[in-house]
Short mmCIF file of C-alpha atoms in Angstrom, two decimals:
data_model
loop_
_atom_site.label_atom_id
_atom_site.label_comp_id
_atom_site.label_asym_id
_atom_site.label_seq_id
_atom_site.Cartn_x
_atom_site.Cartn_y
_atom_site.Cartn_z
CA VAL Z 219 99.48 72.58 88.30
CA GLY Z 220 97.88 72.43 91.75
CA PHE Z 221 96.63 70.50 94.75
CA SER Z 222 96.86 66.71 95.07
CA GLY Z 223 99.18 66.22 92.11
CA THR Z 224 96.94 68.00 89.62
CA ILE Z 225 98.43 68.76 86.19
CA LEU Z 226 96.36 70.05 83.27
CA THR Z 227 97.57 70.91 79.77
CA SER Z 228 96.09 72.87 76.89
CA THR Z 229 97.25 73.95 73.44
CA ASP Z 230 94.79 76.86 73.23
CA GLY Z 231 93.86 77.81 76.83
CA ILE Z 232 90.25 76.76 76.15
CA THR Z 233 90.18 72.97 76.25
CA TRP Z 234 92.14 71.34 79.09
CA THR Z 235 93.24 67.74 79.61
CA SER Z 236 94.17 66.17 82.95
CA ARG Z 237 97.56 64.46 82.99
CA THR Z 238 98.96 61.76 85.25
CA SER Z 239 101.55 63.28 87.56
CA GLY Z 240 102.35 60.17 89.58
CA THR Z 241 102.04 62.03 92.88
CA THR Z 242 99.33 63.09 95.32
CA LYS Z 243 101.50 65.89 96.72
CA ASN Z 244 100.52 69.49 96.07
CA ILE Z 245 102.36 70.89 93.04
CA ASN Z 246 103.08 74.56 93.70
CA ASN Z 247 104.68 75.86 90.52
CA VAL Z 248 105.92 74.97 87.07
CA ALA Z 249 108.40 76.52 84.63
CA TYR Z 250 109.60 75.89 81.10
CA GLY Z 251 113.20 76.05 79.89
CA ASN Z 252 115.75 74.12 77.86
CA SER Z 253 112.90 72.29 76.08
CA LYS Z 254 111.53 70.89 79.36
CA PHE Z 255 108.82 71.57 81.91
CA ILE Z 256 109.83 71.20 85.55
CA ALA Z 257 107.26 71.29 88.35
CA VAL Z 258 107.94 71.53 92.09
CA GLY Z 259 105.80 71.04 95.17
CA ASP Z 260 105.34 69.83 98.72
CA ASN Z 261 107.89 67.60 100.47
CA GLY Z 262 110.55 68.28 97.84
CA THR Z 263 108.39 67.00 94.99
CA THR Z 264 110.10 67.49 91.62
CA LEU Z 265 108.69 66.35 88.28
CA TYR Z 266 109.85 66.86 84.70
CA SER Z 267 108.36 66.48 81.24
CA SER Z 268 109.49 67.15 77.68
CA ASP Z 269 105.95 67.70 76.40
CA GLY Z 270 103.76 68.49 79.43
CA ILE Z 271 101.86 65.24 78.84
CA THR Z 272 104.09 62.48 80.22
CA TRP Z 273 105.65 63.27 83.58
CA THR Z 274 108.55 61.63 85.43
CA ASP Z 275 108.95 61.84 89.20
CA TRP Z 276 112.43 63.15 89.89
CA THR Z 277 111.99 63.75 93.64
CA SER Z 278 114.40 61.10 94.91
CA SER Z 279 116.97 61.85 92.21
CA CYS Z 280 116.97 65.55 93.01
CA GLY Z 281 117.36 64.86 96.72
CA ALA Z 282 115.41 67.80 98.09
CA ASN Z 283 114.60 67.54 101.80
CA ASP Z 284 111.33 65.66 102.33
CA ASN Z 285 110.41 68.17 105.04
CA GLU Z 286 110.85 71.16 102.73
CA SER Z 287 108.18 72.29 100.29
CA LEU Z 288 109.42 73.91 97.08
CA TRP Z 289 107.45 77.00 96.06
CA ASP Z 290 108.97 78.21 92.80
CA VAL Z 291 111.29 77.17 90.00
CA ALA Z 292 113.01 79.02 87.14
CA TYR Z 293 115.47 78.37 84.33
CA GLY Z 294 118.30 80.72 83.39
CA SER Z 295 122.04 80.82 82.75
CA SER Z 296 121.83 77.14 81.66
CA THR Z 297 120.70 76.22 85.18
CA TRP Z 298 117.49 75.19 86.88
CA VAL Z 299 116.89 76.78 90.29
CA ALA Z 300 114.18 75.92 92.83
CA VAL Z 301 113.42 77.66 96.13
CA GLY Z 302 111.28 76.80 99.13
CA ASP Z 303 110.98 76.34 102.88
CA ASN Z 304 113.73 77.01 105.42
CA GLY Z 305 115.80 79.12 103.02
CA SER Z 306 116.26 76.17 100.67
CA ILE Z 307 117.76 76.78 97.23
CA TYR Z 308 118.55 73.93 94.83
CA THR Z 309 120.26 74.04 91.46
CA SER Z 310 120.24 71.37 88.78
CA ASP Z 311 122.00 70.67 85.50
CA GLU Z 312 119.26 68.07 84.80
CA SER Z 313 121.50 65.20 85.88
CA SER Z 314 121.54 65.91 89.62
CA CYS Z 315 120.54 68.56 92.18
CA THR Z 316 122.71 70.45 94.62
CA LYS Z 317 121.57 72.38 97.68
CA ARG Z 318 123.09 75.83 97.83
CA THR Z 319 123.89 78.09 100.77
CA SER Z 320 121.33 80.85 101.14
CA GLY Z 321 122.38 82.17 104.54
CA THR Z 322 118.77 82.27 105.77
CA THR Z 323 116.06 79.98 107.10
CA VAL Z 324 113.03 81.98 105.91
CA GLU Z 325 110.52 80.65 103.39
CA PHE Z 326 111.18 81.73 99.80
CA ASN Z 327 107.90 82.46 97.98
CA GLU Z 328 109.09 83.80 94.63
CA LEU Z 329 111.92 83.19 92.17
CA ILE Z 330 112.38 85.42 89.13
CA TYR Z 331 114.98 85.36 86.34
CA GLY Z 332 115.77 88.36 84.14
CA ASP Z 333 118.81 90.15 82.75
CA SER Z 334 121.04 87.18 83.65
CA THR Z 335 120.01 87.53 87.30
CA PHE Z 336 118.05 85.26 89.64
CA VAL Z 337 116.08 87.01 92.39
CA ALA Z 338 114.68 84.99 95.31
CA ALA Z 339 112.20 86.73 97.61
CA GLY Z 340 110.48 85.55 100.77
CA ASP Z 341 109.31 86.17 104.28
CA ASN Z 342 110.53 89.04 106.47
CA GLY Z 343 111.56 91.09 103.44
CA THR Z 344 114.30 88.64 102.49
CA VAL Z 345 115.77 89.18 99.01
CA LEU Z 346 118.75 87.36 97.49
CA THR Z 347 120.30 87.71 94.03
CA SER Z 348 122.57 85.45 92.00
CA SER Z 349 124.09 85.43 88.53
CA ASP Z 350 124.47 81.66 88.39
CA GLY Z 351 122.09 80.19 90.99
CA ILE Z 352 125.05 78.91 92.99
CA THR Z 353 126.40 81.91 94.89
CA TRP Z 354 123.78 84.17 96.46
CA THR Z 355 124.03 87.69 97.84
CA SER Z 356 121.61 89.13 100.38
CA ARG Z 357 120.14 92.51 99.44
CA THR Z 358 118.79 95.14 101.82
CA SER Z 359 115.06 95.44 101.21
CA GLY Z 360 114.30 98.02 103.90
CA THR Z 361 111.23 96.07 105.02
CA THR Z 362 110.22 93.15 107.21
CA ASN Z 363 107.03 92.60 105.20
CA ASN Z 364 106.68 89.18 103.60
CA LEU Z 365 107.32 89.27 99.85
CA TYR Z 366 104.98 87.03 97.88
CA GLY Z 367 105.41 87.70 94.17
CA GLY Z 368 106.79 89.87 91.42
CA ALA Z 369 107.91 89.96 87.82
CA TYR Z 370 110.63 91.00 85.42
CA TYR Z 371 109.67 93.85 83.14
CA ASN Z 372 111.20 95.82 80.30
CA TYR Z 373 109.69 99.05 79.04
CA GLY Z 374 111.29 101.89 77.17
CA GLY Z 375 114.67 100.24 77.58
CA TYR Z 376 114.33 100.28 81.37
CA ARG Z 377 114.64 96.76 82.77
CA SER Z 378 114.05 95.72 86.34
CA ILE Z 379 112.42 93.22 88.68
CA LEU Z 380 109.58 94.38 90.89
CA LEU Z 381 108.56 92.56 94.08
CA VAL Z 382 105.23 92.74 95.90
CA GLY Z 383 104.12 91.62 99.34
CA SER Z 384 102.10 92.06 102.49
CA SER Z 385 100.24 95.32 103.19
CA GLY Z 386 100.83 96.50 99.64
CA LYS Z 387 104.62 96.61 99.96
CA THR Z 388 106.21 97.15 96.55
CA LEU Z 389 109.95 97.22 95.79
CA TYR Z 390 111.95 97.50 92.60
CA PHE Z 391 115.59 97.04 91.72
CA GLU Z 392 117.95 99.76 90.58
CA ASP Z 393 121.72 99.77 89.98
CA ASN Z 394 122.13 96.39 88.29
CA TYR Z 395 120.06 94.45 90.83
CA THR Z 396 121.99 95.55 93.89
CA THR Z 397 119.75 98.29 95.32
CA LEU Z 398 116.07 97.92 96.18
CA THR Z 399 113.82 100.98 96.27
CA ALA Z 400 110.34 101.21 97.75
CA TRP Z 401 107.67 102.31 95.27
CA ALA Z 402 105.48 105.04 96.69
CA ALA Z 403 101.96 103.61 96.41
CA PRO Z 404 100.24 104.66 99.65
CA SER Z 405 96.79 103.57 98.51
CA MET Z 406 97.84 99.92 98.20
CA THR Z 407 97.35 98.53 101.70
CA THR Z 408 96.13 94.99 100.96
CA ASP Z 409 98.43 91.96 100.70
CA ILE Z 410 99.59 91.74 97.08
CA PHE Z 411 100.45 88.33 95.64
CA GLY Z 412 101.20 89.00 91.99
CA PHE Z 413 102.21 91.69 89.51
CA VAL Z 414 102.52 92.04 85.75
CA ARG Z 415 103.05 94.87 83.30
CA GLY Z 416 101.40 94.90 79.87
CA GLY Z 417 101.62 97.82 77.45
CA THR Z 418 101.54 100.92 79.64
CA THR Z 419 99.50 99.33 82.43
CA TRP Z 420 100.69 97.82 85.70
CA VAL Z 421 98.34 95.29 87.33
CA TYR Z 422 98.58 94.08 90.94
CA VAL Z 423 96.40 91.29 92.39
CA GLY Z 424 95.97 90.23 95.99
CA ARG Z 425 93.90 89.17 98.95
CA SER Z 426 90.09 89.13 98.90
CA GLY Z 427 89.70 89.86 95.18
CA THR Z 428 91.98 92.89 95.19
CA ILE Z 429 93.01 94.29 91.82
CA TYR Z 430 94.95 97.55 91.42
CA THR Z 431 96.08 99.16 88.18
CA ALA Z 432 98.63 101.92 87.66
CA GLY Z 433 100.54 103.73 84.93
CA ASP Z 434 104.02 105.12 85.18
CA ASP Z 435 103.00 107.74 87.75
CA ASP Z 436 103.53 106.60 91.36
CA GLU Z 437 100.35 108.38 92.43
CA ASP Z 438 97.84 107.03 89.88
CA VAL Z 439 97.05 103.71 91.57
CA THR Z 440 93.39 102.76 91.10
CA ALA Z 441 91.42 99.97 92.80
CA ARG Z 442 89.35 97.96 90.33
CA THR Z 443 86.20 95.89 90.82
CA SER Z 444 87.01 92.19 90.45
#
């Protein structure tokens, strides 16, 4: 999904087919859950599809604020959750949407679900958690850096959610998603937008072609040539 209502689908990642989205708004993210795709975007744009091919505009039915862009969406605990501008959080049971109280007006950039927990992260180091998408608790991040991305990971029985952001800021959850700890990676100074762990390798990507890799040692961060 992308700019100007773009939606592409593929069954193999090689050959891609453009689909009709029915909107010219930017589509910022898409998620799959409960046998459906849901995509969200600018001005409260919300679309859904059962196959990724035929899309239905659900913007007016969901009732998101036309002045608020939605930046991420996730499915968990039998609930869809979307986050966006001005601290907006919406939940849906697929019949209607409800705006929830976040207690903040910052922009949320990332929404992650893992271990029966939603984590919303955004500007000024804002981090909220929820078990149901309805009631949210603010967590102390210890930073005012903007948080842009992150991922849930599980290795060796250790499960957590890691968040990444401006100037290489990296945080991870301990203590059942109540306490955030800064990861000591002094060599990462560039804005980081995304993170994933595969096998024994951590990969971070960011501004101006930045790619870092690391293992389980806090000090073995290596910049790679992209």
